[in-house]
Amino acid sequence: MSTASPLDEQQIRDRLAEIGAQIAADYAEEPPILVGVLKGAVMVMADLARSIDLKVEMDWMAVSSYGSGTKSSGVVRILKDLSGDITGRNVLIVEDIIDSGLTLKWSLANLRSRGPKSVEIATSLRKPEAARVEIDVKYVGFDIPNEFVIGYGLDHAENYRNLPYVGVLARSVYED
Ligand code: XMP
Ligand code: MG
């Protein structure tokens, strides 16, 4: 599914309900641990988790991409690690947005090294035109154009995360 951003609350809610139902069907036999990537994934985690009619667990990880401004460097460090063990478990990473994919590629490799049974990805947003690495993403809310977006967990300088919708940040805000 490809769509123009911005996205309103209703569009987001409807799409996450669809994905939640799909996840419930796919994992009916062995429910996943949802691993939310802080801070951006807080909103999608809260909404997606409530749309999955299974006994899911939730855990959180915070990673930081070195680099400044609105570009990811792919050099990642863990700011907060999972609180639980994922060995032998189905892990579903919950992301706010996949842009270059560099951060997620690193997180995937990191989690896979811990011996889970499976690792899949659910993201509310993806920017296909910005992809610099190929990542197999099982659940995508919306593919959006390559613009800097804010709201629904996404920030610019820590602002706008609490907007209930996704909006495009005017270039003049982040470019000289
Ligand atoms: P990459 O490029 O590694 O993106 O896939 C890593 C992280 O960068 C943030 N990001 C954004 N944040 N609006 C934001 O507010 C955006 O358009 C955007 N693109 C990337 C986000 O935290 C993502 O996980
Ligand atoms: Mg993120």
Tab-separated table of C-alpha atoms and ligand atoms in Angstrom:
chain	number	residue	atom	x	y	z
A	1	MET	CA	0.000	0.000	0.000
A	2	SER	CA	1.387	3.391	-0.948
A	3	THR	CA	-0.064	6.637	0.228
A	4	ALA	CA	0.664	10.314	0.416
A	5	SER	CA	1.453	11.561	3.886
A	6	PRO	CA	0.010	13.121	6.001
A	7	LEU	CA	-2.121	10.441	7.568
A	8	ASP	CA	-5.021	11.141	9.854
A	9	GLU	CA	-5.948	9.337	13.053
A	10	GLN	CA	-8.671	7.273	11.467
A	11	GLN	CA	-6.439	6.015	8.644
A	12	ILE	CA	-3.778	4.976	11.125
A	13	ARG	CA	-6.258	3.261	13.432
A	14	ASP	CA	-7.935	1.363	10.591
A	15	ARG	CA	-4.643	0.145	9.132
A	16	LEU	CA	-3.274	-0.972	12.496
A	17	ALA	CA	-6.478	-2.886	13.160
A	18	GLU	CA	-5.899	-4.788	9.911
A	19	ILE	CA	-2.293	-5.517	10.770
A	20	GLY	CA	-3.201	-6.558	14.315
A	21	ALA	CA	-5.712	-9.064	12.986
A	22	GLN	CA	-3.108	-10.407	10.584
A	23	ILE	CA	-0.567	-10.774	13.387
A	24	ALA	CA	-3.100	-12.549	15.595
A	25	ALA	CA	-3.737	-15.034	12.794
A	26	ASP	CA	-0.068	-15.528	11.952
A	27	TYR	CA	1.022	-16.078	15.556
A	28	ALA	CA	-2.026	-17.904	16.915
A	29	GLU	CA	0.031	-20.964	17.866
A	30	GLU	CA	2.900	-19.158	19.527
A	31	PRO	CA	2.346	-15.494	20.390
A	32	PRO	CA	5.264	-13.090	19.960
A	33	ILE	CA	7.139	-10.779	22.234
A	34	LEU	CA	6.604	-7.312	20.835
A	35	VAL	CA	9.843	-5.368	20.985
A	36	GLY	CA	9.176	-1.646	20.716
A	37	VAL	CA	12.001	0.612	19.653
A	38	LEU	CA	11.976	3.704	21.856
A	39	LYS	CA	10.992	6.421	21.709
A	40	GLY	CA	9.276	6.626	18.342
A	41	ALA	CA	7.413	3.335	18.535
A	42	VAL	CA	5.491	4.181	21.704
A	43	MET	CA	2.301	5.173	19.878
A	44	VAL	CA	2.278	2.346	17.347
A	45	MET	CA	3.093	-0.159	20.111
A	46	ALA	CA	0.170	1.019	22.214
A	47	ASP	CA	-2.279	0.883	19.329
A	48	LEU	CA	-0.986	-2.211	17.589
A	49	ALA	CA	-0.719	-4.252	20.797
A	50	ARG	CA	-4.348	-3.490	21.601
A	51	SER	CA	-5.419	-4.678	18.167
A	52	ILE	CA	-3.769	-8.101	18.561
A	53	ASP	CA	-6.185	-10.533	20.142
A	54	LEU	CA	-3.491	-12.788	21.662
A	55	LYS	CA	-1.534	-12.930	24.917
A	56	VAL	CA	1.454	-10.925	23.729
A	57	GLU	CA	4.338	-9.719	25.850
A	58	MET	CA	5.948	-6.325	25.415
A	59	ASP	CA	9.526	-5.303	25.854
A	60	TRP	CA	11.464	-2.211	24.861
A	61	MET	CA	14.789	-1.288	23.461
A	62	ALA	CA	16.319	2.118	22.860
A	63	VAL	CA	19.017	2.565	20.268
A	64	SER	CA	20.719	5.635	19.022
A	65	SER	CA	22.017	6.246	15.548
A	66	TYR	CA	25.107	8.389	15.735
A	67	GLY	CA	24.843	11.284	13.375
A	68	SER	CA	22.977	14.494	13.502
A	69	GLY	CA	19.939	16.130	12.023
A	70	THR	CA	17.543	14.139	9.960
A	71	LYS	CA	19.916	11.525	8.497
A	72	SER	CA	20.731	8.145	9.961
A	73	SER	CA	24.358	7.012	10.093
A	74	GLY	CA	23.816	3.303	10.673
A	75	VAL	CA	26.322	3.351	13.524
A	76	VAL	CA	24.217	2.291	16.435
A	77	ARG	CA	24.583	1.957	20.174
A	78	ILE	CA	22.153	0.503	22.699
A	79	LEU	CA	20.833	3.079	25.157
A	80	LYS	CA	18.422	0.687	26.838
A	81	ASP	CA	18.415	-3.054	26.350
A	82	LEU	CA	15.540	-5.523	26.584
A	83	SER	CA	14.583	-6.456	30.113
A	84	GLY	CA	13.855	-10.097	29.197
A	85	ASP	CA	15.416	-13.061	27.451
A	86	ILE	CA	14.286	-13.748	23.869
A	87	THR	CA	16.015	-17.101	23.413
A	88	GLY	CA	13.699	-19.467	21.569
A	89	ARG	CA	10.944	-16.875	21.300
A	90	ASN	CA	9.075	-15.332	18.390
A	91	VAL	CA	10.122	-11.699	18.348
A	92	LEU	CA	8.190	-9.005	16.532
A	93	ILE	CA	10.055	-5.707	16.349
A	94	VAL	CA	7.683	-2.751	16.402
A	95	GLU	CA	9.037	0.329	14.673
A	96	ASP	CA	7.772	3.796	13.988
A	97	ILE	CA	9.462	4.278	10.630
A	98	ILE	CA	11.935	2.616	8.324
A	99	ASP	CA	13.882	5.229	6.451
A	100	SER	CA	17.338	4.168	5.214
A	101	GLY	CA	16.881	0.905	7.119
A	102	LEU	CA	20.388	1.158	8.556
A	103	THR	CA	19.311	1.316	12.202
A	104	LEU	CA	16.914	-1.545	11.811
A	105	LYS	CA	19.464	-3.692	10.010
A	106	TRP	CA	21.744	-3.333	12.993
A	107	SER	CA	18.939	-4.042	15.504
A	108	LEU	CA	17.880	-7.120	13.547
A	109	ALA	CA	21.377	-8.577	13.592
A	110	ASN	CA	21.699	-7.787	17.285
A	111	LEU	CA	18.444	-9.521	18.216
A	112	ARG	CA	19.119	-12.493	15.941
A	113	SER	CA	22.413	-13.066	17.712
A	114	ARG	CA	20.474	-13.819	20.909
A	115	GLY	CA	18.988	-17.064	19.593
A	116	PRO	CA	15.296	-16.237	19.128
A	117	LYS	CA	13.058	-18.663	17.273
A	118	SER	CA	12.103	-15.942	14.776
A	119	VAL	CA	12.418	-12.207	14.290
A	120	GLU	CA	9.968	-10.242	12.167
A	121	ILE	CA	9.230	-6.546	11.804
A	122	ALA	CA	6.112	-4.426	12.009
A	123	THR	CA	6.375	-0.736	11.198
A	124	SER	CA	3.771	1.960	10.950
A	125	LEU	CA	5.645	3.785	8.186
A	126	ARG	CA	8.253	3.014	5.538
A	127	LYS	CA	9.982	5.215	2.978
A	128	PRO	CA	10.808	2.904	0.057
A	129	GLU	CA	12.696	5.609	-1.858
A	130	ALA	CA	15.107	6.138	1.039
A	131	ALA	CA	16.049	2.473	1.492
A	132	ARG	CA	19.791	1.874	1.541
A	133	VAL	CA	19.620	-1.746	2.630
A	134	GLU	CA	17.162	-4.459	1.760
A	135	ILE	CA	15.121	-5.602	4.719
A	136	ASP	CA	12.233	-8.013	4.644
A	137	VAL	CA	9.467	-6.262	6.559
A	138	LYS	CA	6.479	-8.471	7.289
A	139	TYR	CA	3.961	-5.808	8.354
A	140	VAL	CA	3.946	-2.278	6.922
A	141	GLY	CA	1.315	0.279	7.830
A	142	PHE	CA	1.984	2.751	5.045
A	143	ASP	CA	4.637	3.293	2.425
A	144	ILE	CA	5.176	7.037	2.246
A	145	PRO	CA	7.189	9.421	0.056
A	146	ASN	CA	10.715	10.388	1.052
A	147	GLU	CA	9.855	13.377	3.220
A	148	PHE	CA	10.619	14.057	6.864
A	149	VAL	CA	7.508	13.260	8.848
A	150	ILE	CA	6.484	13.984	12.412
A	151	GLY	CA	3.742	12.964	14.817
A	152	TYR	CA	2.388	9.651	16.035
A	153	GLY	CA	5.635	9.063	17.931
A	154	LEU	CA	7.941	10.719	15.426
A	155	ASP	CA	9.808	13.798	16.480
A	156	HIS	CA	11.825	16.693	15.296
A	157	ALA	CA	14.199	17.737	18.097
A	158	GLU	CA	11.918	15.806	20.504
A	159	ASN	CA	8.848	17.803	19.580
A	160	TYR	CA	5.605	16.697	17.904
A	161	ARG	CA	5.670	13.066	19.115
A	162	ASN	CA	2.257	13.539	20.713
A	163	LEU	CA	0.461	14.603	17.550
A	164	PRO	CA	-2.202	11.945	16.941
A	165	TYR	CA	-1.624	12.096	13.181
A	166	VAL	CA	1.393	12.017	10.848
A	167	GLY	CA	2.360	15.243	9.126
A	168	VAL	CA	5.131	16.324	6.789
A	169	LEU	CA	7.629	18.700	8.366
A	170	ALA	CA	8.239	21.772	6.240
A	171	ARG	CA	11.754	21.663	4.803
A	172	SER	CA	12.363	25.184	6.035
A	173	VAL	CA	12.276	23.845	9.618
A	174	TYR	CA	15.308	21.585	9.165
A	175	GLU	CA	17.233	22.934	6.183
A	176	ASP	CA	19.233	26.125	6.041
B	1	XMP	P1	16.859	4.706	9.409
B	1	XMP	O1	17.292	5.705	8.357
B	1	XMP	O2	18.048	4.104	10.086
B	1	XMP	O3	16.040	5.569	10.462
B	1	XMP	O4	15.935	3.684	8.825
B	1	XMP	C1	16.254	5.427	11.804
B	1	XMP	C2	15.414	6.274	12.680
B	1	XMP	O5	15.465	7.631	12.244
B	1	XMP	C3	14.277	8.255	12.602
B	1	XMP	N1	13.626	8.783	11.399
B	1	XMP	C4	12.687	9.720	11.401
B	1	XMP	N2	12.133	10.400	12.418
B	1	XMP	N3	10.768	11.559	10.890
B	1	XMP	C5	11.185	11.338	12.144
B	1	XMP	O6	10.675	11.966	13.053
B	1	XMP	C6	11.284	10.926	9.803
B	1	XMP	O7	10.864	11.174	8.676
B	1	XMP	C7	12.300	9.950	10.084
B	1	XMP	N4	13.021	9.121	9.292
B	1	XMP	C8	13.824	8.417	10.140
B	1	XMP	C9	13.415	7.215	13.279
B	1	XMP	O8	13.603	7.232	14.665
B	1	XMP	C10	13.957	5.936	12.719
B	1	XMP	O9	13.672	4.817	13.540
B	2	MG	MG	12.832	4.485	15.364
